[in-house]
Amino acid sequence: MNESWLSNFSSAASSFARGGVGLQEVLVGLVLTLIDVVTLLGNTVVFLCPVVEKRLRTVTYMFIMSLAMADFLVACLVMPFSIIYEVTGMWLFGKLFCKVWISFDVMFCTASIVTLCFISLDRYCSVVTPYHYSRRICIVMTCTVWVYSSLISFLPVMQGWNEIPGVDFDAGRECIFVTNWVFAIVASALAFFLPFMVMCSMYFFIYRASRLKATRIMSQTLEIHYHPNSKRQNHLQLENKATRTISIIISVFVLCWLPYFVLNVWLAARGSDSTSTVLLGTFKIITWLGYCNSTINPLLYMYFLTFHMKNSDILEAICYILMELIHSWIIIFRMSIF
């Protein structure tokens, strides 16, 4: 495996020396690297915010931290290798790590969508019922998400359940997620479409319950007028704002990942007829559209923070975290030199 990796690396280096990587590849690499760095920093800030601000240590934010962790791992373990693959035009890390890399990709996407599904259940309980998840239940649910995501990704990919008999690729130069149509449909259903249907159902019930509550509030206008700062009214407004924000997060996730899953199933159904350059190029773009969801999410999380903190407090917390990160990186850099 080491010899294969060194051979691939030498081939890529020779390609660079011969000018095989042009201006377009360099520009693409710079843009994708910028996306990766922004994703890494943004999700690091989101993940560390509760360390600085105790008001964020809520059950809902625990789910958001699970989402941020999935996005952070995409930036660490998926994007960098994809960037190298795109720029050099060849896979440098061997067939075994190709499977591991694909498994990470599937795992983190599945973790995101199932976590969003549990968030919709949390929102339903907060808005529609008097029941609220305890921290212990939230931790159990989060662990369940990651175990489920691991089983749906590493187990089938490492066992080769996704492969098509007689169809293979050059493992020394390529890393392609070959999927038969049965695996594509089952995996897409378990990882995306079924959780998506659950989320849609939950938000339909939430919307209907919110409309009923709004009607009751309108009938109590006189009481609210005399008690504009009542705890009940403030709590209801906070829950509705949080629900709207989570709805936006889910909508953005669907817009980013739905094209990928639809095209993935369609390409698997077409089989060997789906190997045209245009289709493969489109698939790469749609895949990176899904990755960009990990870049967008931290901006949406910052909006969620405004329900618990003042803008000045948020800015102060972000600056503090960034300064601590920069300080840590400087120390690590100095230690690596000396």
mmCIF file of C-alpha atoms in Angstrom:
data_model
loop_
_atom_site.group_PDB
_atom_site.id
_atom_site.type_symbol
_atom_site.label_atom_id
_atom_site.label_comp_id
_atom_site.label_asym_id
_atom_site.label_seq_id
_atom_site.Cartn_x
_atom_site.Cartn_y
_atom_site.Cartn_z
ATOM 1 C CA MET A 1 0.000 0.000 0.000
ATOM 2 C CA ASN A 2 2.857 2.415 0.857
ATOM 3 C CA GLU A 3 4.583 1.620 -2.456
ATOM 4 C CA SER A 4 1.338 2.281 -4.328
ATOM 5 C CA TRP A 5 0.867 5.600 -2.518
ATOM 6 C CA LEU A 6 4.468 6.661 -3.256
ATOM 7 C CA SER A 7 4.069 5.677 -6.896
ATOM 8 C CA ASN A 8 0.884 7.712 -7.218
ATOM 9 C CA PHE A 9 2.469 10.672 -5.468
ATOM 10 C CA SER A 10 5.488 10.505 -7.784
ATOM 11 C CA SER A 11 3.190 10.408 -10.805
ATOM 12 C CA ALA A 12 1.306 13.455 -9.547
ATOM 13 C CA ALA A 13 4.580 15.289 -8.865
ATOM 14 C CA SER A 14 5.768 14.490 -12.377
ATOM 15 C CA SER A 15 2.491 15.830 -13.725
ATOM 16 C CA PHE A 16 3.061 19.098 -11.846
ATOM 17 C CA ALA A 17 6.629 19.301 -13.164
ATOM 18 C CA ARG A 18 5.456 18.830 -16.748
ATOM 19 C CA GLY A 19 2.857 21.559 -16.285
ATOM 20 C CA GLY A 20 0.029 19.025 -16.346
ATOM 21 C CA VAL A 21 -1.978 21.077 -13.854
ATOM 22 C CA GLY A 22 -3.160 24.226 -15.561
ATOM 23 C CA LEU A 23 -4.491 27.577 -14.412
ATOM 24 C CA GLN A 24 -8.055 26.272 -14.229
ATOM 25 C CA GLU A 25 -7.088 23.484 -11.834
ATOM 26 C CA VAL A 26 -5.111 25.921 -9.668
ATOM 27 C CA LEU A 27 -8.057 28.345 -9.461
ATOM 28 C CA VAL A 28 -10.449 25.510 -8.662
ATOM 29 C CA GLY A 29 -8.060 24.318 -5.966
ATOM 30 C CA LEU A 30 -7.829 27.800 -4.416
ATOM 31 C CA VAL A 31 -11.618 28.246 -4.370
ATOM 32 C CA LEU A 32 -12.206 24.797 -2.875
ATOM 33 C CA THR A 33 -9.450 25.343 -0.299
ATOM 34 C CA LEU A 34 -11.071 28.638 0.724
ATOM 35 C CA ILE A 35 -14.399 26.829 1.153
ATOM 36 C CA ASP A 36 -12.661 24.192 3.272
ATOM 37 C CA VAL A 37 -10.922 26.755 5.532
ATOM 38 C CA VAL A 38 -14.126 28.777 6.035
ATOM 39 C CA THR A 39 -16.016 25.565 6.853
ATOM 40 C CA LEU A 40 -13.349 24.523 9.347
ATOM 41 C CA LEU A 41 -13.223 27.882 11.147
ATOM 42 C CA GLY A 42 -16.987 28.451 11.141
ATOM 43 C CA ASN A 43 -17.885 25.096 12.640
ATOM 44 C CA THR A 44 -15.038 25.307 15.168
ATOM 45 C CA VAL A 45 -16.512 28.579 16.440
ATOM 46 C CA VAL A 46 -20.018 27.088 16.627
ATOM 47 C CA PHE A 47 -18.759 24.033 18.469
ATOM 48 C CA LEU A 48 -16.801 26.070 21.042
ATOM 49 C CA CYS A 49 -19.433 28.765 21.681
ATOM 50 C CA PRO A 50 -21.103 26.869 24.585
ATOM 51 C CA VAL A 51 -17.695 26.674 26.282
ATOM 52 C CA VAL A 52 -17.634 30.485 26.406
ATOM 53 C CA GLU A 53 -21.363 31.161 26.840
ATOM 54 C CA LYS A 54 -23.313 29.095 29.388
ATOM 55 C CA ARG A 55 -26.687 30.270 28.023
ATOM 56 C CA LEU A 56 -26.115 28.091 24.964
ATOM 57 C CA ARG A 57 -25.954 24.861 26.953
ATOM 58 C CA THR A 58 -29.457 23.823 25.928
ATOM 59 C CA VAL A 59 -30.819 20.575 24.518
ATOM 60 C CA THR A 60 -31.520 22.100 21.100
ATOM 61 C CA TYR A 61 -27.993 23.489 20.884
ATOM 62 C CA MET A 62 -26.619 20.042 21.747
ATOM 63 C CA PHE A 63 -28.207 18.799 18.520
ATOM 64 C CA ILE A 64 -26.732 21.781 16.673
ATOM 65 C CA MET A 65 -23.312 20.863 18.081
ATOM 66 C CA SER A 66 -23.774 17.375 16.609
ATOM 67 C CA LEU A 67 -24.509 18.999 13.247
ATOM 68 C CA ALA A 68 -21.472 21.249 13.601
ATOM 69 C CA MET A 69 -19.327 18.213 14.421
ATOM 70 C CA ALA A 70 -20.479 16.475 11.226
ATOM 71 C CA ASP A 71 -19.699 19.621 9.205
ATOM 72 C CA PHE A 72 -16.331 20.003 10.942
ATOM 73 C CA LEU A 73 -15.390 16.414 10.090
ATOM 74 C CA VAL A 74 -16.421 16.984 6.469
ATOM 75 C CA ALA A 75 -13.929 19.873 6.385
ATOM 76 C CA CYS A 76 -11.201 17.732 8.010
ATOM 77 C CA LEU A 77 -11.648 14.280 6.478
ATOM 78 C CA VAL A 78 -13.592 14.696 3.225
ATOM 79 C CA MET A 79 -12.914 18.063 1.583
ATOM 80 C CA PRO A 80 -9.065 18.025 1.671
ATOM 81 C CA PHE A 81 -8.791 14.701 -0.174
ATOM 82 C CA SER A 82 -11.491 15.759 -2.624
ATOM 83 C CA ILE A 83 -9.529 18.963 -3.363
ATOM 84 C CA ILE A 84 -6.327 17.005 -4.041
ATOM 85 C CA TYR A 85 -8.298 14.610 -6.250
ATOM 86 C CA GLU A 86 -9.848 17.473 -8.233
ATOM 87 C CA VAL A 87 -6.584 19.402 -8.695
ATOM 88 C CA THR A 88 -4.281 16.489 -9.584
ATOM 89 C CA GLY A 89 -6.883 14.527 -11.522
ATOM 90 C CA MET A 90 -5.859 11.285 -9.852
ATOM 91 C CA TRP A 91 -6.403 9.475 -6.548
ATOM 92 C CA LEU A 92 -3.136 9.294 -4.614
ATOM 93 C CA PHE A 93 -4.121 7.367 -1.492
ATOM 94 C CA GLY A 94 -4.834 3.793 -2.553
ATOM 95 C CA LYS A 95 -7.949 1.641 -2.862
ATOM 96 C CA LEU A 96 -8.422 0.940 0.863
ATOM 97 C CA PHE A 97 -8.409 4.607 1.868
ATOM 98 C CA CYS A 98 -10.683 5.312 -1.101
ATOM 99 C CA LYS A 99 -13.304 3.141 0.603
ATOM 100 C CA VAL A 100 -12.629 4.805 3.958
ATOM 101 C CA TRP A 101 -12.957 8.270 2.381
ATOM 102 C CA ILE A 102 -16.253 7.349 0.686
ATOM 103 C CA SER A 103 -17.505 5.887 3.985
ATOM 104 C CA PHE A 104 -16.670 9.139 5.799
ATOM 105 C CA ASP A 105 -18.545 11.092 3.134
ATOM 106 C CA VAL A 106 -21.685 8.954 3.487
ATOM 107 C CA MET A 107 -21.398 8.840 7.283
ATOM 108 C CA PHE A 108 -21.229 12.591 7.867
ATOM 109 C CA CYS A 109 -24.050 13.338 5.429
ATOM 110 C CA THR A 110 -26.235 10.698 7.100
ATOM 111 C CA ALA A 111 -25.365 12.057 10.558
ATOM 112 C CA SER A 112 -26.468 15.523 9.453
ATOM 113 C CA ILE A 113 -29.830 14.494 8.026
ATOM 114 C CA VAL A 114 -30.721 12.161 10.933
ATOM 115 C CA THR A 115 -29.710 14.845 13.451
ATOM 116 C CA LEU A 116 -31.982 17.303 11.635
ATOM 117 C CA CYS A 117 -34.715 14.685 11.885
ATOM 118 C CA PHE A 118 -34.249 14.507 15.671
ATOM 119 C CA ILE A 119 -34.198 18.316 15.833
ATOM 120 C CA SER A 120 -37.606 18.364 14.158
ATOM 121 C CA LEU A 121 -38.837 15.976 16.863
ATOM 122 C CA ASP A 122 -37.359 18.282 19.517
ATOM 123 C CA ARG A 123 -39.128 21.276 17.951
ATOM 124 C CA TYR A 124 -42.385 19.302 17.847
ATOM 125 C CA CYS A 125 -42.108 18.489 21.550
ATOM 126 C CA SER A 126 -41.242 22.112 22.406
ATOM 127 C CA VAL A 127 -44.061 23.704 20.414
ATOM 128 C CA VAL A 128 -46.846 21.121 20.302
ATOM 129 C CA THR A 129 -46.468 19.173 23.557
ATOM 130 C CA PRO A 130 -45.389 20.088 27.099
ATOM 131 C CA TYR A 131 -42.675 17.419 26.912
ATOM 132 C CA HIS A 132 -39.005 18.426 26.605
ATOM 133 C CA TYR A 133 -35.999 16.178 26.081
ATOM 134 C CA SER A 134 -33.606 15.830 28.991
ATOM 135 C CA ARG A 135 -29.870 16.152 28.419
ATOM 136 C CA ARG A 136 -29.433 12.431 29.008
ATOM 137 C CA ILE A 137 -31.984 11.525 26.333
ATOM 138 C CA CYS A 138 -30.386 14.040 23.977
ATOM 139 C CA ILE A 139 -26.974 12.422 24.476
ATOM 140 C CA VAL A 140 -28.451 8.959 23.846
ATOM 141 C CA MET A 141 -30.168 10.205 20.675
ATOM 142 C CA THR A 142 -26.955 11.847 19.442
ATOM 143 C CA CYS A 143 -24.967 8.650 20.035
ATOM 144 C CA THR A 144 -27.682 6.725 18.183
ATOM 145 C CA VAL A 145 -27.303 9.091 15.226
ATOM 146 C CA TRP A 146 -23.582 8.435 14.932
ATOM 147 C CA VAL A 147 -23.852 4.661 15.407
ATOM 148 C CA TYR A 148 -26.610 4.505 12.777
ATOM 149 C CA SER A 149 -24.562 6.667 10.404
ATOM 150 C CA SER A 150 -21.514 4.434 10.873
ATOM 151 C CA LEU A 151 -23.499 1.283 10.148
ATOM 152 C CA ILE A 152 -25.114 2.732 7.033
ATOM 153 C CA SER A 153 -21.774 3.888 5.632
ATOM 154 C CA PHE A 154 -18.744 1.841 6.702
ATOM 155 C CA LEU A 155 -20.466 -1.554 6.852
ATOM 156 C CA PRO A 156 -21.875 -1.679 3.286
ATOM 157 C CA VAL A 157 -18.991 0.178 1.612
ATOM 158 C CA MET A 158 -16.203 -1.837 3.261
ATOM 159 C CA GLN A 159 -18.109 -5.079 2.543
ATOM 160 C CA GLY A 160 -18.593 -4.058 -1.094
ATOM 161 C CA TRP A 161 -22.401 -4.225 -1.045
ATOM 162 C CA ASN A 162 -22.505 -1.146 -3.264
ATOM 163 C CA GLU A 163 -20.372 -2.614 -6.041
ATOM 164 C CA ILE A 164 -21.564 -3.789 -9.451
ATOM 165 C CA PRO A 165 -20.242 -7.227 -10.546
ATOM 166 C CA GLY A 166 -17.864 -6.832 -13.464
ATOM 167 C CA VAL A 167 -17.659 -3.035 -13.108
ATOM 168 C CA ASP A 168 -14.495 -1.621 -11.571
ATOM 169 C CA PHE A 169 -12.185 1.385 -11.838
ATOM 170 C CA ASP A 170 -8.435 1.947 -11.881
ATOM 171 C CA ALA A 171 -7.716 1.946 -8.141
ATOM 172 C CA GLY A 172 -4.272 3.382 -8.798
ATOM 173 C CA ARG A 173 -5.653 6.570 -10.336
ATOM 174 C CA GLU A 174 -9.364 6.861 -9.474
ATOM 175 C CA CYS A 175 -11.711 6.762 -6.498
ATOM 176 C CA ILE A 176 -15.283 6.359 -7.710
ATOM 177 C CA PHE A 177 -18.313 5.517 -5.586
ATOM 178 C CA VAL A 178 -19.726 2.765 -7.796
ATOM 179 C CA THR A 179 -23.284 1.879 -6.722
ATOM 180 C CA ASN A 180 -25.719 -0.711 -7.986
ATOM 181 C CA TRP A 181 -29.315 0.438 -8.257
ATOM 182 C CA VAL A 182 -30.536 -1.610 -5.263
ATOM 183 C CA PHE A 183 -27.899 -0.145 -2.946
ATOM 184 C CA ALA A 184 -28.471 3.376 -4.316
ATOM 185 C CA ILE A 185 -32.207 3.220 -3.626
ATOM 186 C CA VAL A 186 -31.968 1.550 -0.191
ATOM 187 C CA ALA A 187 -29.086 3.731 1.043
ATOM 188 C CA SER A 188 -30.667 6.948 -0.250
ATOM 189 C CA ALA A 189 -33.966 6.018 1.390
ATOM 190 C CA LEU A 190 -32.376 5.221 4.767
ATOM 191 C CA ALA A 191 -29.925 8.131 4.745
ATOM 192 C CA PHE A 192 -32.055 10.883 3.217
ATOM 193 C CA PHE A 193 -35.589 10.328 1.953
ATOM 194 C CA LEU A 194 -37.148 8.652 5.030
ATOM 195 C CA PRO A 195 -35.680 11.183 7.520
ATOM 196 C CA PHE A 196 -36.759 13.942 5.141
ATOM 197 C CA MET A 197 -40.352 12.636 5.163
ATOM 198 C CA VAL A 198 -40.298 12.531 8.981
ATOM 199 C CA MET A 199 -39.075 16.148 9.094
ATOM 200 C CA CYS A 200 -41.771 17.303 6.684
ATOM 201 C CA SER A 201 -44.438 15.572 8.786
ATOM 202 C CA MET A 202 -43.139 17.084 12.026
ATOM 203 C CA TYR A 203 -43.054 20.601 10.607
ATOM 204 C CA PHE A 204 -46.545 20.209 9.185
ATOM 205 C CA PHE A 205 -47.818 19.377 12.689
ATOM 206 C CA ILE A 206 -45.727 22.216 14.154
ATOM 207 C CA TYR A 207 -47.156 24.695 11.644
ATOM 208 C CA ARG A 208 -50.707 23.575 12.368
ATOM 209 C CA ALA A 209 -50.154 23.790 16.144
ATOM 210 C CA SER A 210 -48.549 27.235 15.811
ATOM 211 C CA ARG A 211 -51.571 28.480 13.872
ATOM 212 C CA LEU A 212 -53.889 27.219 16.614
ATOM 213 C CA LYS A 213 -51.790 28.896 19.303
ATOM 214 C CA ALA A 214 -51.753 32.119 17.307
ATOM 215 C CA THR A 215 -55.544 32.017 17.134
ATOM 216 C CA ARG A 216 -55.780 31.594 20.903
ATOM 217 C CA ILE A 217 -53.378 34.490 21.433
ATOM 218 C CA MET A 218 -55.455 36.729 19.179
ATOM 219 C CA SER A 219 -58.505 35.901 21.271
ATOM 220 C CA GLN A 220 -56.567 37.025 24.360
ATOM 221 C CA THR A 221 -55.362 40.313 22.872
ATOM 222 C CA LEU A 222 -56.606 42.368 25.801
ATOM 223 C CA GLU A 223 -54.693 40.269 28.336
ATOM 224 C CA ILE A 224 -51.470 40.415 26.309
ATOM 225 C CA HIS A 225 -51.917 44.162 25.847
ATOM 226 C CA TYR A 226 -51.858 44.692 29.589
ATOM 227 C CA HIS A 227 -49.050 42.160 30.086
ATOM 228 C CA PRO A 228 -46.772 42.610 27.053
ATOM 229 C CA ASN A 229 -43.741 41.099 28.776
ATOM 230 C CA SER A 230 -45.440 38.020 30.157
ATOM 231 C CA LYS A 231 -43.201 34.961 30.414
ATOM 232 C CA ARG A 232 -45.684 32.877 28.440
ATOM 233 C CA GLN A 233 -45.693 35.262 25.502
ATOM 234 C CA ASN A 234 -41.902 35.638 25.475
ATOM 235 C CA HIS A 235 -41.401 31.877 25.661
ATOM 236 C CA LEU A 236 -43.819 31.318 22.765
ATOM 237 C CA GLN A 237 -42.074 33.928 20.624
ATOM 238 C CA LEU A 238 -38.671 32.374 21.370
ATOM 239 C CA GLU A 239 -39.878 28.880 20.458
ATOM 240 C CA ASN A 240 -41.437 30.135 17.202
ATOM 241 C CA LYS A 241 -38.231 31.971 16.230
ATOM 242 C CA ALA A 242 -36.129 28.905 16.991
ATOM 243 C CA THR A 243 -38.498 26.743 14.950
ATOM 244 C CA ARG A 244 -38.280 29.129 11.981
ATOM 245 C CA THR A 245 -34.478 29.092 12.157
ATOM 246 C CA ILE A 246 -34.315 25.295 12.283
ATOM 247 C CA SER A 247 -36.733 25.235 9.331
ATOM 248 C CA ILE A 248 -34.295 27.417 7.367
ATOM 249 C CA ILE A 249 -31.390 25.115 8.289
ATOM 250 C CA ILE A 250 -33.368 22.090 7.076
ATOM 251 C CA SER A 251 -34.471 23.860 3.871
ATOM 252 C CA VAL A 252 -30.878 24.797 3.016
ATOM 253 C CA PHE A 253 -29.763 21.235 3.728
ATOM 254 C CA VAL A 254 -32.417 19.838 1.389
ATOM 255 C CA LEU A 255 -31.545 22.325 -1.377
ATOM 256 C CA CYS A 256 -27.877 21.360 -1.098
ATOM 257 C CA TRP A 257 -28.248 17.585 -0.871
ATOM 258 C CA LEU A 258 -31.499 16.680 -2.688
ATOM 259 C CA PRO A 259 -29.916 17.061 -6.183
ATOM 260 C CA TYR A 260 -27.117 14.689 -5.150
ATOM 261 C CA PHE A 261 -29.419 11.909 -3.960
ATOM 262 C CA VAL A 262 -31.784 12.247 -6.923
ATOM 263 C CA LEU A 263 -28.901 12.158 -9.417
ATOM 264 C CA ASN A 264 -27.203 9.320 -7.528
ATOM 265 C CA VAL A 265 -30.290 7.096 -7.812
ATOM 266 C CA TRP A 266 -30.790 8.106 -11.445
ATOM 267 C CA LEU A 267 -27.180 7.341 -12.401
ATOM 268 C CA ALA A 268 -27.343 3.970 -10.632
ATOM 269 C CA ALA A 269 -30.545 3.121 -12.519
ATOM 270 C CA ARG A 270 -28.880 4.002 -15.846
ATOM 271 C CA GLY A 271 -25.924 1.754 -15.076
ATOM 272 C CA SER A 272 -23.149 1.727 -17.647
ATOM 273 C CA ASP A 273 -24.915 4.398 -19.736
ATOM 274 C CA SER A 274 -24.112 7.030 -17.082
ATOM 275 C CA THR A 275 -20.386 7.389 -17.720
ATOM 276 C CA SER A 276 -20.412 10.446 -20.001
ATOM 277 C CA THR A 277 -18.055 13.318 -19.201
ATOM 278 C CA VAL A 278 -20.938 15.776 -18.843
ATOM 279 C CA LEU A 279 -22.761 13.594 -16.306
ATOM 280 C CA LEU A 280 -19.621 12.952 -14.270
ATOM 281 C CA GLY A 281 -18.776 16.671 -14.284
ATOM 282 C CA THR A 282 -22.319 17.512 -13.180
ATOM 283 C CA PHE A 283 -22.081 14.920 -10.417
ATOM 284 C CA LYS A 284 -18.853 16.505 -9.105
ATOM 285 C CA ILE A 285 -20.472 19.950 -9.007
ATOM 286 C CA ILE A 286 -23.559 18.618 -7.228
ATOM 287 C CA THR A 287 -21.352 16.763 -4.738
ATOM 288 C CA TRP A 288 -19.534 19.992 -3.862
ATOM 289 C CA LEU A 289 -22.908 21.730 -3.571
ATOM 290 C CA GLY A 290 -23.617 19.230 -0.803
ATOM 291 C CA TYR A 291 -20.259 19.952 0.819
ATOM 292 C CA CYS A 292 -21.038 23.693 0.731
ATOM 293 C CA ASN A 293 -23.925 23.004 3.078
ATOM 294 C CA SER A 294 -21.270 22.496 5.769
ATOM 295 C CA THR A 295 -19.980 25.995 4.938
ATOM 296 C CA ILE A 296 -23.402 27.672 5.057
ATOM 297 C CA ASN A 297 -24.594 26.090 8.297
ATOM 298 C CA PRO A 298 -22.361 28.112 10.698
ATOM 299 C CA LEU A 299 -23.895 31.343 9.357
ATOM 300 C CA LEU A 300 -27.349 29.981 10.139
ATOM 301 C CA TYR A 301 -26.187 28.875 13.589
ATOM 302 C CA MET A 302 -24.999 32.435 14.290
ATOM 303 C CA TYR A 303 -28.550 33.633 13.617
ATOM 304 C CA PHE A 304 -29.827 31.003 16.044
ATOM 305 C CA LEU A 305 -27.506 32.420 18.715
ATOM 306 C CA THR A 306 -29.289 35.796 18.569
ATOM 307 C CA PHE A 307 -32.228 34.215 20.411
ATOM 308 C CA HIS A 308 -30.030 33.551 23.436
ATOM 309 C CA MET A 309 -27.399 36.314 23.277
ATOM 310 C CA LYS A 310 -27.038 39.942 22.271
ATOM 311 C CA ASN A 311 -25.189 40.655 19.023
ATOM 312 C CA SER A 312 -22.341 42.298 20.948
ATOM 313 C CA ASP A 313 -22.037 39.218 23.188
ATOM 314 C CA ILE A 314 -21.958 36.939 20.129
ATOM 315 C CA LEU A 315 -19.241 39.039 18.496
ATOM 316 C CA GLU A 316 -17.226 39.075 21.715
ATOM 317 C CA ALA A 317 -17.515 35.291 22.088
ATOM 318 C CA ILE A 318 -16.500 34.684 18.453
ATOM 319 C CA CYS A 319 -13.500 37.016 18.733
ATOM 320 C CA TYR A 320 -12.407 35.315 21.949
ATOM 321 C CA ILE A 321 -12.630 31.856 20.366
ATOM 322 C CA LEU A 322 -10.773 32.943 17.219
ATOM 323 C CA MET A 323 -8.000 34.558 19.263
ATOM 324 C CA GLU A 324 -7.616 31.393 21.346
ATOM 325 C CA LEU A 325 -7.496 29.274 18.179
ATOM 326 C CA ILE A 326 -4.866 31.508 16.586
ATOM 327 C CA HIS A 327 -2.833 31.442 19.810
ATOM 328 C CA SER A 328 -3.016 27.626 19.901
ATOM 329 C CA TRP A 329 -1.962 27.345 16.247
ATOM 330 C CA ILE A 330 1.013 29.654 16.850
ATOM 331 C CA ILE A 331 2.145 27.489 19.778
ATOM 332 C CA ILE A 332 1.779 24.300 17.706
ATOM 333 C CA PHE A 333 3.660 25.912 14.805
ATOM 334 C CA ARG A 334 6.533 26.968 17.066
ATOM 335 C CA MET A 335 6.729 23.510 18.636
ATOM 336 C CA SER A 336 6.836 21.887 15.195
ATOM 337 C CA ILE A 337 9.741 24.151 14.156
ATOM 338 C CA PHE A 338 11.855 23.750 17.272
#
